[in-house]
Short mmCIF file of C-alpha atoms and ligand atoms in Angstrom, two decimals:
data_model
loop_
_atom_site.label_atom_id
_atom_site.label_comp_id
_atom_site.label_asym_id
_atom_site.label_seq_id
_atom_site.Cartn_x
_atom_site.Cartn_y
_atom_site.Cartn_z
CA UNK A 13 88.68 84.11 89.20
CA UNK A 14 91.20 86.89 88.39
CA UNK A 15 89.51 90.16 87.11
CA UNK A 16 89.23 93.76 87.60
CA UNK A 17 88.66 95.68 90.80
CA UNK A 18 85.15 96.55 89.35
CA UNK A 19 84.60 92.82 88.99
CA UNK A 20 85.82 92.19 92.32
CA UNK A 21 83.46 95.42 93.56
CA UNK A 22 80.58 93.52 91.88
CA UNK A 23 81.04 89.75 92.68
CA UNK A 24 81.31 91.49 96.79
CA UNK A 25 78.12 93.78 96.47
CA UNK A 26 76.05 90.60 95.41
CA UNK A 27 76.86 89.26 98.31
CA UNK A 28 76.29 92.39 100.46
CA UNK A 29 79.69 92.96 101.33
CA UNK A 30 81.88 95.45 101.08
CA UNK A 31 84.57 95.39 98.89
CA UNK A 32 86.90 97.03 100.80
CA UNK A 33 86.65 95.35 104.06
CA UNK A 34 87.31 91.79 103.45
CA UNK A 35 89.56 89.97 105.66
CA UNK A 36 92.81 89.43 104.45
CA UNK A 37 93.22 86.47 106.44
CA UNK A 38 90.50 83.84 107.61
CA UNK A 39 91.26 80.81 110.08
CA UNK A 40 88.89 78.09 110.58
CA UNK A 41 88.30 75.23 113.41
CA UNK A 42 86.35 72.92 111.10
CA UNK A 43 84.25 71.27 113.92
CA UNK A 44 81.09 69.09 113.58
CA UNK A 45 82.07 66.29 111.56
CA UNK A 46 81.80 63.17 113.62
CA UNK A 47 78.38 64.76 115.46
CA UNK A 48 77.18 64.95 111.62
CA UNK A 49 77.77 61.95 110.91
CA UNK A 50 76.04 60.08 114.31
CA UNK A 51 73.34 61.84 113.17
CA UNK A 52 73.23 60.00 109.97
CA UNK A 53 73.50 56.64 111.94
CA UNK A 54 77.20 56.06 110.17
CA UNK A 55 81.00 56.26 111.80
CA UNK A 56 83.20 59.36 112.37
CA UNK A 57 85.10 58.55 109.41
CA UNK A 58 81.84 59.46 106.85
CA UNK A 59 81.62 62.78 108.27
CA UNK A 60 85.29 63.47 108.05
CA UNK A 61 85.10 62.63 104.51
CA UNK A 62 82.13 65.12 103.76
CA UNK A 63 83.89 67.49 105.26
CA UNK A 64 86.15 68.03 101.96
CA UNK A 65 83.31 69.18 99.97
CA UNK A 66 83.04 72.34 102.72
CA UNK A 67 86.83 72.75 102.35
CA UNK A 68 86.37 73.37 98.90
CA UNK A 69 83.65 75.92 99.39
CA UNK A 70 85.40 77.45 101.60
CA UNK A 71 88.37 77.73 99.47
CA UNK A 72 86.41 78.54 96.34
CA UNK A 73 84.22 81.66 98.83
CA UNK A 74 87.95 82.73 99.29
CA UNK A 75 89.45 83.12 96.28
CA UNK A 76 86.33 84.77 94.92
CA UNK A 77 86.03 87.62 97.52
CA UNK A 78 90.35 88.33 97.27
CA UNK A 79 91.05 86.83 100.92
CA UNK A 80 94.90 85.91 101.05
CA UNK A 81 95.25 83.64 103.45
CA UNK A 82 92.99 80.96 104.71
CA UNK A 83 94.26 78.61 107.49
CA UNK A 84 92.47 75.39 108.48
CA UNK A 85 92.47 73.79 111.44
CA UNK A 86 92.85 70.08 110.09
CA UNK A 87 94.06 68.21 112.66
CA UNK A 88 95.35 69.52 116.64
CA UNK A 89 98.23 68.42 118.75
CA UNK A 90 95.39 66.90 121.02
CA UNK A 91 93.70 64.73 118.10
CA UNK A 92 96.80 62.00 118.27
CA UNK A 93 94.68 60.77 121.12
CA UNK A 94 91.72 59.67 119.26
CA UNK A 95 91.36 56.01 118.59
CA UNK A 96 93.91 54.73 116.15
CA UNK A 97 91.47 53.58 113.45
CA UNK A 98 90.28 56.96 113.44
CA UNK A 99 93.46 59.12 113.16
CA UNK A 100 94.98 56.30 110.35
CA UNK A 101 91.42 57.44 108.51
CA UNK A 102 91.96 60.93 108.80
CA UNK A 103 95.75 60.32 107.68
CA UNK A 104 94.82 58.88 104.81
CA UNK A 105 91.83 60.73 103.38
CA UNK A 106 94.33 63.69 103.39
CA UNK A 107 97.00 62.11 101.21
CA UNK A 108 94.06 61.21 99.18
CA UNK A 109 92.21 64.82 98.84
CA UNK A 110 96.24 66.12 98.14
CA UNK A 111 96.73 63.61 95.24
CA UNK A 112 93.23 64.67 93.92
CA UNK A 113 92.96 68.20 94.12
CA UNK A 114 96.39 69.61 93.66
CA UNK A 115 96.29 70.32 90.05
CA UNK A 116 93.04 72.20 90.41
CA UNK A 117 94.33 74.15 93.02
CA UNK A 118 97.38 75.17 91.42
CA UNK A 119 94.96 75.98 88.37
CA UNK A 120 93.14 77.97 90.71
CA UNK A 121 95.87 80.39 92.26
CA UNK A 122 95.82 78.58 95.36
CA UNK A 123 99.52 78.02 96.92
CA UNK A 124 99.51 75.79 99.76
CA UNK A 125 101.75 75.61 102.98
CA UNK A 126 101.40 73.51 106.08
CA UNK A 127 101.91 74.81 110.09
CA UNK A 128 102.38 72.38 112.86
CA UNK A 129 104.55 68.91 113.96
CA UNK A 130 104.19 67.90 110.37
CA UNK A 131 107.39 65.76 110.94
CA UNK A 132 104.85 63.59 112.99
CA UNK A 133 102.43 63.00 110.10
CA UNK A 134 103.05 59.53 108.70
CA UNK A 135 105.60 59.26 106.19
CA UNK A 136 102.89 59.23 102.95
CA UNK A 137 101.53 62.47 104.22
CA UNK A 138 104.98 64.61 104.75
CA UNK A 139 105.84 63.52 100.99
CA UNK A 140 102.28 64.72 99.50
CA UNK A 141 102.44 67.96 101.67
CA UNK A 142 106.04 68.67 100.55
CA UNK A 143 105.22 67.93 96.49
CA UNK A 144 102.14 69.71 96.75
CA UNK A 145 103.98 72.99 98.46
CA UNK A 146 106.19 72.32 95.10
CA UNK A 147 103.38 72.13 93.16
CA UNK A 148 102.18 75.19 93.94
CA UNK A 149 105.02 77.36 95.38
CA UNK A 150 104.56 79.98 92.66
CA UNK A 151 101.11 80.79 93.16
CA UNK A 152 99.97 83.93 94.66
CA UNK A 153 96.26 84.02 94.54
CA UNK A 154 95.34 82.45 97.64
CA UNK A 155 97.95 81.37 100.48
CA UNK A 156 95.90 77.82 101.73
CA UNK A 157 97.71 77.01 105.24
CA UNK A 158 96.81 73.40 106.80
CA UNK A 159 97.21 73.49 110.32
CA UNK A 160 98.38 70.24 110.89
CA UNK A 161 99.38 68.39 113.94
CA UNK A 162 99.05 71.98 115.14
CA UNK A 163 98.71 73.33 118.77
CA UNK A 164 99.21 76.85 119.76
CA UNK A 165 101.06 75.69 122.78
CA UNK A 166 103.73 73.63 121.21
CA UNK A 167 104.16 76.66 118.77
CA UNK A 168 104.83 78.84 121.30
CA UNK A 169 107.41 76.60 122.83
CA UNK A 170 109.25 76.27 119.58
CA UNK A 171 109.53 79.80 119.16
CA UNK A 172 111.09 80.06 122.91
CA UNK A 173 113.48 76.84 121.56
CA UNK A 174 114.44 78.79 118.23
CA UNK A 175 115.19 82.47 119.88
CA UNK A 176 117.30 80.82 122.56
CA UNK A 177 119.48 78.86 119.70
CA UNK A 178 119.50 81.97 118.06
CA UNK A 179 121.12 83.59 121.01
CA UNK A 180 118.61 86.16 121.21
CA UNK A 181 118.86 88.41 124.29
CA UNK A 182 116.46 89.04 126.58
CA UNK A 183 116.44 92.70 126.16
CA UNK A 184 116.22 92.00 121.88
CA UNK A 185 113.32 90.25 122.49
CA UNK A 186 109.96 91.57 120.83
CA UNK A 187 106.37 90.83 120.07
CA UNK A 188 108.05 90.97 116.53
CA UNK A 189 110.10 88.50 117.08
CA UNK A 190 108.07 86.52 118.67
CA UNK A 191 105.88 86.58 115.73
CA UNK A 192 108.96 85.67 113.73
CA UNK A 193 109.44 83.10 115.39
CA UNK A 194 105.92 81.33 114.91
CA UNK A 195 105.36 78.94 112.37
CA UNK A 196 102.93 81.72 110.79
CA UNK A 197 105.70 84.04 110.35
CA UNK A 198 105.10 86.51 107.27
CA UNK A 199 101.46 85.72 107.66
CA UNK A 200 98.77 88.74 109.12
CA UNK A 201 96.98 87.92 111.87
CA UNK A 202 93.57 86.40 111.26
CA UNK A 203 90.93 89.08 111.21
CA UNK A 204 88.27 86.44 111.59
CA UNK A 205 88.03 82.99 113.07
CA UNK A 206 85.78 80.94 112.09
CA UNK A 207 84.06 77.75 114.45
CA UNK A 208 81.53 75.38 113.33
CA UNK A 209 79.09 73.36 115.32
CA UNK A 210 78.41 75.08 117.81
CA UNK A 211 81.14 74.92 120.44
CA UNK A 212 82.60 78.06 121.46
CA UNK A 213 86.53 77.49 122.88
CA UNK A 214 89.50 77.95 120.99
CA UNK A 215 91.14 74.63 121.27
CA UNK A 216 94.40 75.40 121.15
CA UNK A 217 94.32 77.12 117.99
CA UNK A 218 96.89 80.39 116.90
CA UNK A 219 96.16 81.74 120.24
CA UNK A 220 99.65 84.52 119.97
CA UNK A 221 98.05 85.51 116.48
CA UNK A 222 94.05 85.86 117.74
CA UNK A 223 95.30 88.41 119.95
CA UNK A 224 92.59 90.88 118.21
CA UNK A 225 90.55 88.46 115.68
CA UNK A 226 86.78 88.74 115.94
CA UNK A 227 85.07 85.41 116.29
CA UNK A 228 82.20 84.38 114.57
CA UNK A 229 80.58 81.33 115.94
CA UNK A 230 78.10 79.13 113.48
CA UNK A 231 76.11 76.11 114.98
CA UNK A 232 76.44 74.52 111.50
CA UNK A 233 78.20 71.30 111.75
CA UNK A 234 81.28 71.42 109.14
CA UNK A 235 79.96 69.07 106.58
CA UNK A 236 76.98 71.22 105.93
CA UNK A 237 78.99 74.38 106.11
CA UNK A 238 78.93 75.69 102.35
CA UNK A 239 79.58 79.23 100.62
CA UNK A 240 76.66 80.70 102.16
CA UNK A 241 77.79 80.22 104.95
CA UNK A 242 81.33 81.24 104.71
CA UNK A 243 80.00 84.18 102.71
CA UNK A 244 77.38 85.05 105.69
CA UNK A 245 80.47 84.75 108.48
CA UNK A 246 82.23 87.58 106.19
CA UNK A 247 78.76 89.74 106.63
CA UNK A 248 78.90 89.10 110.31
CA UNK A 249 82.58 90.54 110.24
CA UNK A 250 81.56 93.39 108.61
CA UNK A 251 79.67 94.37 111.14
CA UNK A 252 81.73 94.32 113.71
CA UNK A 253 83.01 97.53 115.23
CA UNK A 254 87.11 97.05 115.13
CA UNK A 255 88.28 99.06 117.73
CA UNK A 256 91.53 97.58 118.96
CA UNK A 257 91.04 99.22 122.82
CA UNK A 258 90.94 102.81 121.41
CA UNK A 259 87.54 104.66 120.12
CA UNK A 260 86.08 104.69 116.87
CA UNK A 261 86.64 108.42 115.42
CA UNK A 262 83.03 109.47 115.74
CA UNK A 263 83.47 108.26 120.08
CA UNK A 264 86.39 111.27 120.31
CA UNK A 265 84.15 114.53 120.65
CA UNK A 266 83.51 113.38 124.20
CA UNK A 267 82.09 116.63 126.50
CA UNK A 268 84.35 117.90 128.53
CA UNK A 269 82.50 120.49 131.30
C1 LIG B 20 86.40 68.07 113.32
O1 LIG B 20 85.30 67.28 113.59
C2 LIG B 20 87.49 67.35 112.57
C3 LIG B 20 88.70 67.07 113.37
C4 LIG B 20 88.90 67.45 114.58
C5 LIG B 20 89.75 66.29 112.72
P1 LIG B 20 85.26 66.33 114.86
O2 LIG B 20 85.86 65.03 114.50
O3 LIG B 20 85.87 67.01 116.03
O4 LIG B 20 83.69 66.17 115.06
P2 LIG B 20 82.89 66.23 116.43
O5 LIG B 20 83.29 67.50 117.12
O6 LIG B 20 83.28 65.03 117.21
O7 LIG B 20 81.46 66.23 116.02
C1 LIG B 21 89.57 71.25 117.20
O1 LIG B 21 88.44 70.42 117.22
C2 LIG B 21 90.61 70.70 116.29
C3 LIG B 21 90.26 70.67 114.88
C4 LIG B 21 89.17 71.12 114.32
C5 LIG B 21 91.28 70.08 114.01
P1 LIG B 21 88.27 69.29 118.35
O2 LIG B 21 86.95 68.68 118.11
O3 LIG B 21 89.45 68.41 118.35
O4 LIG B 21 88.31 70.17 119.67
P2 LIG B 21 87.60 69.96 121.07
O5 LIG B 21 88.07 68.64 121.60
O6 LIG B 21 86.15 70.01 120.84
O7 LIG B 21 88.07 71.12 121.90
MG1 LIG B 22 85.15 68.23 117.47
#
């Protein structure tokens, strides 16, 4: 996966993308997977499960076009209301996919990190999350960041918890520190955000760090969201026109009479 930055020049061109303007960091809202599987006449839990497969295109896409971070949106604040049966499933089939594929993504470069109310996952989960953070703590390739029992909003209240513990005056108080403060803290902001299936909201999802993201919305359903896809989201970024409320350079020679 390593290689040199004429490899890496390559391996983008064959794609049709630029080299030098891939996203540093990607967040996804992998949406879809219990309309996928109604489709196929089978429960929820089936198209949670073939959901993995796009996780590890995804993750593969990512390490081959030299993103750093990549944060999925696994499981929301909101998603402890689902039925039971459904939220022990979902429980479960991640301990399972950690147990499975954390060798090969240490093997791969990939070090992985959690954000959210992790102490609310079951017991089985926190200890598989912490051994494979272990596992991989030394890897540098790609950062993979689970967003789990994650919502923006109790994020944001943290932070306000932490800087008033901290003692943090009101006058010392920053959009730095606030982004200190967030459970993202030493990670860019997402240049791109990613949503699946169609649906075009936010959900509760890094809403302090989207501030300036571009969105790219794909009616794909996440279980049949592979590396073309992921790959064609990237061209779709690349043709966006970034221009953070100012004016692109070529917009300045405005006539003045
Ligand atoms: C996304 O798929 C996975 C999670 C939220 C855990 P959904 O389960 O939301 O699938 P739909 O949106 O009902 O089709
Ligand atoms: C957002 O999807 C959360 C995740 C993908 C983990 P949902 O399916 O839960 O969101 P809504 O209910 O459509 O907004
Ligand atoms: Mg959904």
């Amino acid at each position: 996966m390593m290689g040199s930055i004429a490899d890496h020049q390559e391996r983008c061109e064959a794609w049709g993308l630029d080299s030098e303007r891939i996203p540093q960091h990607v967040a996804i809202i992998m949406d879809g997977n219990g309309r996928w599987a109604k489709e196929r006449g089978e429960s929820r839990v089936f198209g949670h499960v073939n959901g993995i497969d796009s996780v590890r295109s995804s993750v593969e896409a990512a390490l081959e076009l030299g993103i750093k971070h990549l944060t999925l949106y696994a499981f929301s604040t909101e998603n402890w209301n689902r039925p039971k049966e459904e939220v022990n499933a979902l429980m479960d089939l991640l301990v399972e996919t950690l147990v499975k594929e954390v060798s090969e993504l240490a093997d791969k470069g990939v070090k992985l990190r959690t954000i959210g109310h992790t102490a609310a996952l079951p017991d089985s989960c926190q200890v598989q999350l912490q051994k494979a953070a272990e596992r991989t703590s030394h890897q540098d390739q790609l950062e993979l960041i689970l967003a789990l029992s994650y919502s923006s909003r109790w994020e944001m209240v943290e932070a306000v918890k932490s800087m008033m513990n901290s003692g943090v005056k009101a006058h010392e108080v920053t959009a730095d520190l606030i982004s200190e403060h967030l459970t993202t803290q030493g990670v860019p902001d997402p240049e791109l955000m990613i949503r699946t299936s169609g649906e075009h909201r936010i959900s509760n999802f890094l809403l302090w760090q989207m501030a300036y993201t571009e969105f790219h919305f794909s009616p794909v359903l996440w279980p049949d969201f592979g590396k073309e896809e992921f790959i064609g989201a990237i061209r779709d970024y690349q043709n966006r026109e970034r221009r953070f409320g100012g004016l692109l350079d070529t917009n300045h020679n405005v006539e003045t009479k």
